[in-house]
Amino acid sequence: MRPLCLALIMSLASALPAAAQDWAVGGFDAVGYTAAGRAVPGRSDISTMWKGRLWHFASEENRARFEADPRSYAPALDGMCPISITEGHPQPGDPRHFAVVGGRLYLLESDAAERQLKTRPQEIIDEARQIWRRR
């Protein structure tokens, strides 16, 4: 019985990271970035599926706002860091580091990238968008 329990536990544990990888924005509430101005953890019981990913929200109201217009809340540049794009080595943004520029959410790879974007946000975003479109 013990080997069977151990095998079951091991198979479930290996499936958890795969499931968590399908969580959009690392499980943070995509609406919370603009509504609260900070990274707000989403709740596991308030979610929706969009573009093959599970999006979590801090409230039913935020989920409804997202479902009404998901493209306006989803991270721009497919969640890639605009600084890394302009530097020629695109990296996924970290949901804990972000900026909202022109009403759009941009995820950044680090504190340093966050500081750099604040120096000339629109110029960097425009350059990153041009590069990202050509890919």
PDB file of N, CA and C in Angstrom, residues 4-97:
ATOM      1  N   LEU A   4       2.191   2.319  -3.414  1.00  0.00           N
ATOM      2  CA  LEU A   4       1.124   2.866  -4.234  1.00  0.00           C
ATOM      3  C   LEU A   4       0.820   4.311  -3.829  1.00  0.00           C
ATOM      4  N   CYS A   5       0.764   4.589  -2.552  1.00  0.00           N
ATOM      5  CA  CYS A   5       0.522   5.959  -2.068  1.00  0.00           C
ATOM      6  C   CYS A   5       1.659   6.886  -2.491  1.00  0.00           C
ATOM      7  N   LEU A   6       2.877   6.402  -2.347  1.00  0.00           N
ATOM      8  CA  LEU A   6       4.029   7.215  -2.731  1.00  0.00           C
ATOM      9  C   LEU A   6       4.000   7.518  -4.227  1.00  0.00           C
ATOM     10  N   ALA A   7       3.663   6.527  -5.029  1.00  0.00           N
ATOM     11  CA  ALA A   7       3.589   6.734  -6.481  1.00  0.00           C
ATOM     12  C   ALA A   7       2.497   7.746  -6.828  1.00  0.00           C
ATOM     13  N   LEU A   8       1.367   7.666  -6.148  1.00  0.00           N
ATOM     14  CA  LEU A   8       0.283   8.610  -6.380  1.00  0.00           C
ATOM     15  C   LEU A   8       0.694  10.032  -5.999  1.00  0.00           C
ATOM     16  N   ILE A   9       1.324  10.185  -4.871  1.00  0.00           N
ATOM     17  CA  ILE A   9       1.783  11.504  -4.421  1.00  0.00           C
ATOM     18  C   ILE A   9       2.795  12.077  -5.399  1.00  0.00           C
ATOM     19  N   MET A  10       3.718  11.262  -5.845  1.00  0.00           N
ATOM     20  CA  MET A  10       4.748  11.732  -6.779  1.00  0.00           C
ATOM     21  C   MET A  10       4.128  12.155  -8.115  1.00  0.00           C
ATOM     22  N   SER A  11       3.141  11.409  -8.600  1.00  0.00           N
ATOM     23  CA  SER A  11       2.533  11.776  -9.876  1.00  0.00           C
ATOM     24  C   SER A  11       1.722  13.061  -9.750  1.00  0.00           C
ATOM     25  N   LEU A  12       1.052  13.267  -8.633  1.00  0.00           N
ATOM     26  CA  LEU A  12       0.312  14.509  -8.416  1.00  0.00           C
ATOM     27  C   LEU A  12       1.252  15.691  -8.262  1.00  0.00           C
ATOM     28  N   ALA A  13       2.335  15.511  -7.543  1.00  0.00           N
ATOM     29  CA  ALA A  13       3.303  16.595  -7.337  1.00  0.00           C
ATOM     30  C   ALA A  13       3.925  17.027  -8.660  1.00  0.00           C
ATOM     31  N   SER A  14       4.178  16.089  -9.540  1.00  0.00           N
ATOM     32  CA  SER A  14       4.784  16.458 -10.818  1.00  0.00           C
ATOM     33  C   SER A  14       3.788  17.183 -11.718  1.00  0.00           C
ATOM     34  N   ALA A  15       2.504  16.978 -11.509  1.00  0.00           N
ATOM     35  CA  ALA A  15       1.494  17.655 -12.324  1.00  0.00           C
ATOM     36  C   ALA A  15       1.251  19.085 -11.870  1.00  0.00           C
ATOM     37  N   LEU A  16       1.521  19.406 -10.612  1.00  0.00           N
ATOM     38  CA  LEU A  16       1.245  20.743 -10.099  1.00  0.00           C
ATOM     39  C   LEU A  16       2.012  21.844 -10.813  1.00  0.00           C
ATOM     40  N   PRO A  17       3.311  21.716 -11.025  1.00  0.00           N
ATOM     41  CA  PRO A  17       3.994  22.797 -11.737  1.00  0.00           C
ATOM     42  C   PRO A  17       3.451  23.012 -13.137  1.00  0.00           C
ATOM     43  N   ALA A  18       3.059  21.941 -13.820  1.00  0.00           N
ATOM     44  CA  ALA A  18       2.511  22.094 -15.162  1.00  0.00           C
ATOM     45  C   ALA A  18       1.212  22.885 -15.108  1.00  0.00           C
ATOM     46  N   ALA A  19       0.370  22.601 -14.120  1.00  0.00           N
ATOM     47  CA  ALA A  19      -0.887  23.331 -13.990  1.00  0.00           C
ATOM     48  C   ALA A  19      -0.620  24.789 -13.652  1.00  0.00           C
ATOM     49  N   ALA A  20       0.317  25.045 -12.753  1.00  0.00           N
ATOM     50  CA  ALA A  20       0.626  26.425 -12.358  1.00  0.00           C
ATOM     51  C   ALA A  20       1.190  27.215 -13.542  1.00  0.00           C
ATOM     52  N   GLN A  21       1.857  26.546 -14.473  1.00  0.00           N
ATOM     53  CA  GLN A  21       2.403  27.239 -15.630  1.00  0.00           C
ATOM     54  C   GLN A  21       1.299  27.760 -16.541  1.00  0.00           C
ATOM     55  N   ASP A  22       0.110  27.178 -16.455  1.00  0.00           N
ATOM     56  CA  ASP A  22      -1.010  27.638 -17.260  1.00  0.00           C
ATOM     57  C   ASP A  22      -1.712  28.839 -16.632  1.00  0.00           C
ATOM     58  N   TRP A  23      -1.270  29.264 -15.456  1.00  0.00           N
ATOM     59  CA  TRP A  23      -1.851  30.424 -14.799  1.00  0.00           C
ATOM     60  C   TRP A  23      -1.284  31.677 -15.439  1.00  0.00           C
ATOM     61  N   ALA A  24      -2.147  32.503 -15.960  1.00  0.00           N
ATOM     62  CA  ALA A  24      -1.703  33.747 -16.580  1.00  0.00           C
ATOM     63  C   ALA A  24      -1.213  34.722 -15.514  1.00  0.00           C
ATOM     64  N   VAL A  25      -0.253  35.519 -15.854  1.00  0.00           N
ATOM     65  CA  VAL A  25       0.312  36.585 -15.006  1.00  0.00           C
ATOM     66  C   VAL A  25       0.699  36.032 -13.634  1.00  0.00           C
ATOM     67  N   GLY A  26       1.197  34.804 -13.607  1.00  0.00           N
ATOM     68  CA  GLY A  26       1.664  34.212 -12.358  1.00  0.00           C
ATOM     69  C   GLY A  26       0.594  34.115 -11.277  1.00  0.00           C
ATOM     70  N   GLY A  27      -0.675  34.134 -11.665  1.00  0.00           N
ATOM     71  CA  GLY A  27      -1.755  34.054 -10.696  1.00  0.00           C
ATOM     72  C   GLY A  27      -2.188  35.403 -10.141  1.00  0.00           C
ATOM     73  N   PHE A  28      -1.547  36.479 -10.599  1.00  0.00           N
ATOM     74  CA  PHE A  28      -1.951  37.815 -10.154  1.00  0.00           C
ATOM     75  C   PHE A  28      -3.178  38.265 -10.949  1.00  0.00           C
ATOM     76  N   ASP A  29      -3.936  39.182 -10.377  1.00  0.00           N
ATOM     77  CA  ASP A  29      -5.148  39.724 -10.979  1.00  0.00           C
ATOM     78  C   ASP A  29      -4.759  40.760 -12.031  1.00  0.00           C
ATOM     79  N   ALA A  30      -4.997  40.461 -13.303  1.00  0.00           N
ATOM     80  CA  ALA A  30      -4.609  41.372 -14.391  1.00  0.00           C
ATOM     81  C   ALA A  30      -5.323  42.714 -14.290  1.00  0.00           C
ATOM     82  N   VAL A  31      -6.529  42.737 -13.778  1.00  0.00           N
ATOM     83  CA  VAL A  31      -7.282  43.982 -13.619  1.00  0.00           C
ATOM     84  C   VAL A  31      -6.729  44.790 -12.447  1.00  0.00           C
ATOM     85  N   GLY A  32      -6.222  44.114 -11.439  1.00  0.00           N
ATOM     86  CA  GLY A  32      -5.695  44.774 -10.250  1.00  0.00           C
ATOM     87  C   GLY A  32      -4.546  45.725 -10.519  1.00  0.00           C
ATOM     88  N   TYR A  33      -3.765  45.449 -11.542  1.00  0.00           N
ATOM     89  CA  TYR A  33      -2.641  46.335 -11.853  1.00  0.00           C
ATOM     90  C   TYR A  33      -3.121  47.756 -12.144  1.00  0.00           C
ATOM     91  N   THR A  34      -4.195  47.868 -12.917  1.00  0.00           N
ATOM     92  CA  THR A  34      -4.701  49.202 -13.247  1.00  0.00           C
ATOM     93  C   THR A  34      -5.691  49.700 -12.199  1.00  0.00           C
ATOM     94  N   ALA A  35      -6.527  48.818 -11.668  1.00  0.00           N
ATOM     95  CA  ALA A  35      -7.551  49.232 -10.701  1.00  0.00           C
ATOM     96  C   ALA A  35      -6.947  49.619  -9.353  1.00  0.00           C
ATOM     97  N   ALA A  36      -5.963  48.832  -8.885  1.00  0.00           N
ATOM     98  CA  ALA A  36      -5.358  49.079  -7.571  1.00  0.00           C
ATOM     99  C   ALA A  36      -3.973  49.704  -7.668  1.00  0.00           C
ATOM    100  N   GLY A  37      -3.385  49.674  -8.872  1.00  0.00           N
ATOM    101  CA  GLY A  37      -2.047  50.238  -9.050  1.00  0.00           C
ATOM    102  C   GLY A  37      -0.946  49.385  -8.465  1.00  0.00           C
ATOM    103  N   ARG A  38      -1.245  48.119  -8.256  1.00  0.00           N
ATOM    104  CA  ARG A  38      -0.235  47.210  -7.701  1.00  0.00           C
ATOM    105  C   ARG A  38      -0.547  45.779  -8.133  1.00  0.00           C
ATOM    106  N   ALA A  39       0.406  44.899  -7.910  1.00  0.00           N
ATOM    107  CA  ALA A  39       0.208  43.489  -8.213  1.00  0.00           C
ATOM    108  C   ALA A  39      -0.648  42.879  -7.102  1.00  0.00           C
ATOM    109  N   VAL A  40      -1.857  42.487  -7.453  1.00  0.00           N
ATOM    110  CA  VAL A  40      -2.811  41.935  -6.494  1.00  0.00           C
ATOM    111  C   VAL A  40      -2.943  40.436  -6.761  1.00  0.00           C
ATOM    112  N   PRO A  41      -2.666  39.600  -5.765  1.00  0.00           N
ATOM    113  CA  PRO A  41      -2.833  38.159  -5.990  1.00  0.00           C
ATOM    114  C   PRO A  41      -4.283  37.810  -6.307  1.00  0.00           C
ATOM    115  N   GLY A  42      -4.462  36.956  -7.294  1.00  0.00           N
ATOM    116  CA  GLY A  42      -5.794  36.473  -7.624  1.00  0.00           C
ATOM    117  C   GLY A  42      -6.172  35.338  -6.687  1.00  0.00           C
ATOM    118  N   ARG A  43      -7.444  35.065  -6.617  1.00  0.00           N
ATOM    119  CA  ARG A  43      -7.951  33.960  -5.793  1.00  0.00           C
ATOM    120  C   ARG A  43      -8.165  32.746  -6.679  1.00  0.00           C
ATOM    121  N   SER A  44      -7.878  31.579  -6.154  1.00  0.00           N
ATOM    122  CA  SER A  44      -8.020  30.365  -6.950  1.00  0.00           C
ATOM    123  C   SER A  44      -9.477  30.049  -7.281  1.00  0.00           C
ATOM    124  N   ASP A  45     -10.409  30.575  -6.488  1.00  0.00           N
ATOM    125  CA  ASP A  45     -11.823  30.290  -6.733  1.00  0.00           C
ATOM    126  C   ASP A  45     -12.507  31.316  -7.647  1.00  0.00           C
ATOM    127  N   ILE A  46     -11.771  32.357  -8.069  1.00  0.00           N
ATOM    128  CA  ILE A  46     -12.331  33.339  -9.000  1.00  0.00           C
ATOM    129  C   ILE A  46     -11.402  33.387 -10.209  1.00  0.00           C
ATOM    130  N   SER A  47     -11.789  32.687 -11.264  1.00  0.00           N
ATOM    131  CA  SER A  47     -10.915  32.598 -12.432  1.00  0.00           C
ATOM    132  C   SER A  47     -11.741  32.463 -13.701  1.00  0.00           C
ATOM    133  N   THR A  48     -11.062  32.612 -14.815  1.00  0.00           N
ATOM    134  CA  THR A  48     -11.672  32.395 -16.124  1.00  0.00           C
ATOM    135  C   THR A  48     -10.591  31.887 -17.072  1.00  0.00           C
ATOM    136  N   MET A  49     -11.004  31.193 -18.096  1.00  0.00           N
ATOM    137  CA  MET A  49     -10.065  30.683 -19.095  1.00  0.00           C
ATOM    138  C   MET A  49     -10.103  31.617 -20.301  1.00  0.00           C
ATOM    139  N   TRP A  50      -8.926  32.057 -20.737  1.00  0.00           N
ATOM    140  CA  TRP A  50      -8.819  32.880 -21.945  1.00  0.00           C
ATOM    141  C   TRP A  50      -7.495  32.574 -22.607  1.00  0.00           C
ATOM    142  N   LYS A  51      -7.544  32.325 -23.910  1.00  0.00           N
ATOM    143  CA  LYS A  51      -6.359  32.005 -24.707  1.00  0.00           C
ATOM    144  C   LYS A  51      -5.566  30.833 -24.115  1.00  0.00           C
ATOM    145  N   GLY A  52      -6.282  29.832 -23.632  1.00  0.00           N
ATOM    146  CA  GLY A  52      -5.652  28.627 -23.114  1.00  0.00           C
ATOM    147  C   GLY A  52      -4.964  28.775 -21.771  1.00  0.00           C
ATOM    148  N   ARG A  53      -5.177  29.883 -21.102  1.00  0.00           N
ATOM    149  CA  ARG A  53      -4.544  30.122 -19.801  1.00  0.00           C
ATOM    150  C   ARG A  53      -5.626  30.422 -18.772  1.00  0.00           C
ATOM    151  N   LEU A  54      -5.348  30.108 -17.541  1.00  0.00           N
ATOM    152  CA  LEU A  54      -6.273  30.371 -16.457  1.00  0.00           C
ATOM    153  C   LEU A  54      -5.906  31.708 -15.815  1.00  0.00           C
ATOM    154  N   TRP A  55      -6.835  32.638 -15.804  1.00  0.00           N
ATOM    155  CA  TRP A  55      -6.641  33.983 -15.263  1.00  0.00           C
ATOM    156  C   TRP A  55      -7.351  34.054 -13.921  1.00  0.00           C
ATOM    157  N   HIS A  56      -6.645  34.474 -12.880  1.00  0.00           N
ATOM    158  CA  HIS A  56      -7.206  34.562 -11.530  1.00  0.00           C
ATOM    159  C   HIS A  56      -7.466  36.021 -11.162  1.00  0.00           C
ATOM    160  N   PHE A  57      -8.471  36.224 -10.311  1.00  0.00           N
ATOM    161  CA  PHE A  57      -8.877  37.579  -9.948  1.00  0.00           C
ATOM    162  C   PHE A  57      -9.124  37.692  -8.453  1.00  0.00           C
ATOM    163  N   ALA A  58      -8.974  38.901  -7.944  1.00  0.00           N
ATOM    164  CA  ALA A  58      -9.182  39.164  -6.528  1.00  0.00           C
ATOM    165  C   ALA A  58     -10.658  39.325  -6.198  1.00  0.00           C
ATOM    166  N   SER A  59     -11.481  39.612  -7.215  1.00  0.00           N
ATOM    167  CA  SER A  59     -12.913  39.800  -6.970  1.00  0.00           C
ATOM    168  C   SER A  59     -13.714  39.398  -8.199  1.00  0.00           C
ATOM    169  N   GLU A  60     -14.993  39.150  -7.970  1.00  0.00           N
ATOM    170  CA  GLU A  60     -15.907  38.842  -9.075  1.00  0.00           C
ATOM    171  C   GLU A  60     -16.003  40.040 -10.028  1.00  0.00           C
ATOM    172  N   GLU A  61     -15.967  41.247  -9.466  1.00  0.00           N
ATOM    173  CA  GLU A  61     -16.036  42.464 -10.286  1.00  0.00           C
ATOM    174  C   GLU A  61     -14.852  42.533 -11.249  1.00  0.00           C
ATOM    175  N   ASN A  62     -13.649  42.218 -10.761  1.00  0.00           N
ATOM    176  CA  ASN A  62     -12.476  42.243 -11.641  1.00  0.00           C
ATOM    177  C   ASN A  62     -12.573  41.175 -12.725  1.00  0.00           C
ATOM    178  N   ARG A  63     -13.101  40.007 -12.367  1.00  0.00           N
ATOM    179  CA  ARG A  63     -13.268  38.970 -13.385  1.00  0.00           C
ATOM    180  C   ARG A  63     -14.246  39.449 -14.462  1.00  0.00           C
ATOM    181  N   ALA A  64     -15.351  40.064 -14.047  1.00  0.00           N
ATOM    182  CA  ALA A  64     -16.343  40.557 -15.012  1.00  0.00           C
ATOM    183  C   ALA A  64     -15.738  41.638 -15.916  1.00  0.00           C
ATOM    184  N   ARG A  65     -14.931  42.521 -15.350  1.00  0.00           N
ATOM    185  CA  ARG A  65     -14.278  43.560 -16.147  1.00  0.00           C
ATOM    186  C   ARG A  65     -13.344  42.924 -17.178  1.00  0.00           C
ATOM    187  N   PHE A  66     -12.579  41.929 -16.752  1.00  0.00           N
ATOM    188  CA  PHE A  66     -11.664  41.246 -17.661  1.00  0.00           C
ATOM    189  C   PHE A  66     -12.436  40.537 -18.772  1.00  0.00           C
ATOM    190  N   GLU A  67     -13.473  39.801 -18.398  1.00  0.00           N
ATOM    191  CA  GLU A  67     -14.231  39.042 -19.390  1.00  0.00           C
ATOM    192  C   GLU A  67     -14.908  39.954 -20.414  1.00  0.00           C
ATOM    193  N   ALA A  68     -15.250  41.169 -20.015  1.00  0.00           N
ATOM    194  CA  ALA A  68     -15.868  42.119 -20.936  1.00  0.00           C
ATOM    195  C   ALA A  68     -14.890  42.634 -21.989  1.00  0.00           C
ATOM    196  N   ASP A  69     -13.583  42.670 -21.652  1.00  0.00           N
ATOM    197  CA  ASP A  69     -12.576  43.206 -22.578  1.00  0.00           C
ATOM    198  C   ASP A  69     -11.184  42.695 -22.198  1.00  0.00           C
ATOM    199  N   PRO A  70     -10.927  41.413 -22.375  1.00  0.00           N
ATOM    200  CA  PRO A  70      -9.652  40.837 -21.910  1.00  0.00           C
ATOM    201  C   PRO A  70      -8.408  41.459 -22.530  1.00  0.00           C
ATOM    202  N   ARG A  71      -8.476  41.867 -23.783  1.00  0.00           N
ATOM    203  CA  ARG A  71      -7.290  42.430 -24.443  1.00  0.00           C
ATOM    204  C   ARG A  71      -6.809  43.726 -23.787  1.00  0.00           C
ATOM    205  N   SER A  72      -7.711  44.474 -23.183  1.00  0.00           N
ATOM    206  CA  SER A  72      -7.277  45.729 -22.564  1.00  0.00           C
ATOM    207  C   SER A  72      -6.597  45.491 -21.213  1.00  0.00           C
ATOM    208  N   TYR A  73      -6.778  44.309 -20.623  1.00  0.00           N
ATOM    209  CA  TYR A  73      -6.153  44.022 -19.327  1.00  0.00           C
ATOM    210  C   TYR A  73      -4.967  43.059 -19.421  1.00  0.00           C
ATOM    211  N   ALA A  74      -4.931  42.261 -20.453  1.00  0.00           N
ATOM    212  CA  ALA A  74      -3.821  41.306 -20.617  1.00  0.00           C
ATOM    213  C   ALA A  74      -2.528  42.075 -20.849  1.00  0.00           C
ATOM    214  N   PRO A  75      -1.413  41.554 -20.357  1.00  0.00           N
ATOM    215  CA  PRO A  75      -0.136  42.254 -20.563  1.00  0.00           C
ATOM    216  C   PRO A  75       0.180  42.442 -22.047  1.00  0.00           C
ATOM    217  N   ALA A  76       0.635  43.640 -22.373  1.00  0.00           N
ATOM    218  CA  ALA A  76       1.051  43.943 -23.745  1.00  0.00           C
ATOM    219  C   ALA A  76       2.323  43.157 -24.072  1.00  0.00           C
ATOM    220  N   LEU A  77       2.635  43.074 -25.338  1.00  0.00           N
ATOM    221  CA  LEU A  77       3.843  42.393 -25.838  1.00  0.00           C
ATOM    222  C   LEU A  77       3.893  40.931 -25.389  1.00  0.00           C
ATOM    223  N   ASP A  78       2.708  40.328 -25.260  1.00  0.00           N
ATOM    224  CA  ASP A  78       2.609  38.921 -24.838  1.00  0.00           C
ATOM    225  C   ASP A  78       3.294  38.658 -23.496  1.00  0.00           C
ATOM    226  N   GLY A  79       3.370  39.691 -22.655  1.00  0.00           N
ATOM    227  CA  GLY A  79       3.986  39.536 -21.342  1.00  0.00           C
ATOM    228  C   GLY A  79       5.503  39.607 -21.342  1.00  0.00           C
ATOM    229  N   MET A  80       6.082  39.918 -22.502  1.00  0.00           N
ATOM    230  CA  MET A  80       7.537  40.028 -22.579  1.00  0.00           C
ATOM    231  C   MET A  80       7.968  41.398 -22.066  1.00  0.00           C
ATOM    232  N   CYS A  81       9.155  41.469 -21.490  1.00  0.00           N
ATOM    233  CA  CYS A  81       9.684  42.708 -20.942  1.00  0.00           C
ATOM    234  C   CYS A  81      10.110  43.652 -22.076  1.00  0.00           C
ATOM    235  N   PRO A  82       9.556  44.866 -22.124  1.00  0.00           N
ATOM    236  CA  PRO A  82       9.926  45.790 -23.198  1.00  0.00           C
ATOM    237  C   PRO A  82      11.407  46.176 -23.191  1.00  0.00           C
ATOM    238  N   ILE A  83      12.004  46.252 -22.033  1.00  0.00           N
ATOM    239  CA  ILE A  83      13.445  46.589 -21.962  1.00  0.00           C
ATOM    240  C   ILE A  83      14.258  45.484 -22.619  1.00  0.00           C
ATOM    241  N   SER A  84      13.950  44.237 -22.283  1.00  0.00           N
ATOM    242  CA  SER A  84      14.713  43.126 -22.868  1.00  0.00           C
ATOM    243  C   SER A  84      14.512  43.045 -24.378  1.00  0.00           C
ATOM    244  N   ILE A  85      13.330  43.403 -24.841  1.00  0.00           N
ATOM    245  CA  ILE A  85      13.072  43.409 -26.290  1.00  0.00           C
ATOM    246  C   ILE A  85      13.961  44.443 -26.968  1.00  0.00           C
ATOM    247  N   THR A  86      14.017  45.651 -26.409  1.00  0.00           N
ATOM    248  CA  THR A  86      14.825  46.708 -27.036  1.00  0.00           C
ATOM    249  C   THR A  86      16.312  46.407 -26.956  1.00  0.00           C
ATOM    250  N   GLU A  87      16.712  45.600 -25.979  1.00  0.00           N
ATOM    251  CA  GLU A  87      18.125  45.241 -25.843  1.00  0.00           C
ATOM    252  C   GLU A  87      18.492  44.004 -26.656  1.00  0.00           C
ATOM    253  N   GLY A  88      17.510  43.439 -27.362  1.00  0.00           N
ATOM    254  CA  GLY A  88      17.792  42.321 -28.258  1.00  0.00           C
ATOM    255  C   GLY A  88      17.765  40.944 -27.637  1.00  0.00           C
ATOM    256  N   HIS A  89      17.286  40.820 -26.407  1.00  0.00           N
ATOM    257  CA  HIS A  89      17.190  39.492 -25.787  1.00  0.00           C
ATOM    258  C   HIS A  89      15.848  39.365 -25.048  1.00  0.00           C
ATOM    259  N   PRO A  90      14.758  39.195 -25.804  1.00  0.00           N
ATOM    260  CA  PRO A  90      13.431  39.160 -25.194  1.00  0.00           C
ATOM    261  C   PRO A  90      13.317  38.139 -24.067  1.00  0.00           C
ATOM    262  N   GLN A  91      12.825  38.613 -22.933  1.00  0.00           N
ATOM    263  CA  GLN A  91      12.632  37.783 -21.748  1.00  0.00           C
ATOM    264  C   GLN A  91      11.207  37.979 -21.237  1.00  0.00           C
ATOM    265  N   PRO A  92      10.617  36.932 -20.690  1.00  0.00           N
ATOM    266  CA  PRO A  92       9.295  37.100 -20.085  1.00  0.00           C
ATOM    267  C   PRO A  92       9.382  38.069 -18.910  1.00  0.00           C
ATOM    268  N   GLY A  93       8.347  38.875 -18.764  1.00  0.00           N
ATOM    269  CA  GLY A  93       8.291  39.775 -17.627  1.00  0.00           C
ATOM    270  C   GLY A  93       7.920  39.021 -16.358  1.00  0.00           C
ATOM    271  N   ASP A  94       8.311  39.574 -15.241  1.00  0.00           N
ATOM    272  CA  ASP A  94       7.986  39.035 -13.924  1.00  0.00           C
ATOM    273  C   ASP A  94       6.757  39.794 -13.435  1.00  0.00           C
ATOM    274  N   PRO A  95       5.660  39.120 -13.109  1.00  0.00           N
ATOM    275  CA  PRO A  95       4.436  39.823 -12.722  1.00  0.00           C
ATOM    276  C   PRO A  95       4.578  40.721 -11.495  1.00  0.00           C
ATOM    277  N   ARG A  96       5.651  40.570 -10.755  1.00  0.00           N
ATOM    278  CA  ARG A  96       5.868  41.446  -9.594  1.00  0.00           C
ATOM    279  C   ARG A  96       6.484  42.776  -9.993  1.00  0.00           C
ATOM    280  N   HIS A  97       6.999  42.854 -11.217  1.00  0.00           N
ATOM    281  CA  HIS A  97       7.604  44.082 -11.738  1.00  0.00           C
ATOM    282  C   HIS A  97       6.779  44.514 -12.945  1.00  0.00           C
TER     283      HIS A  97
END
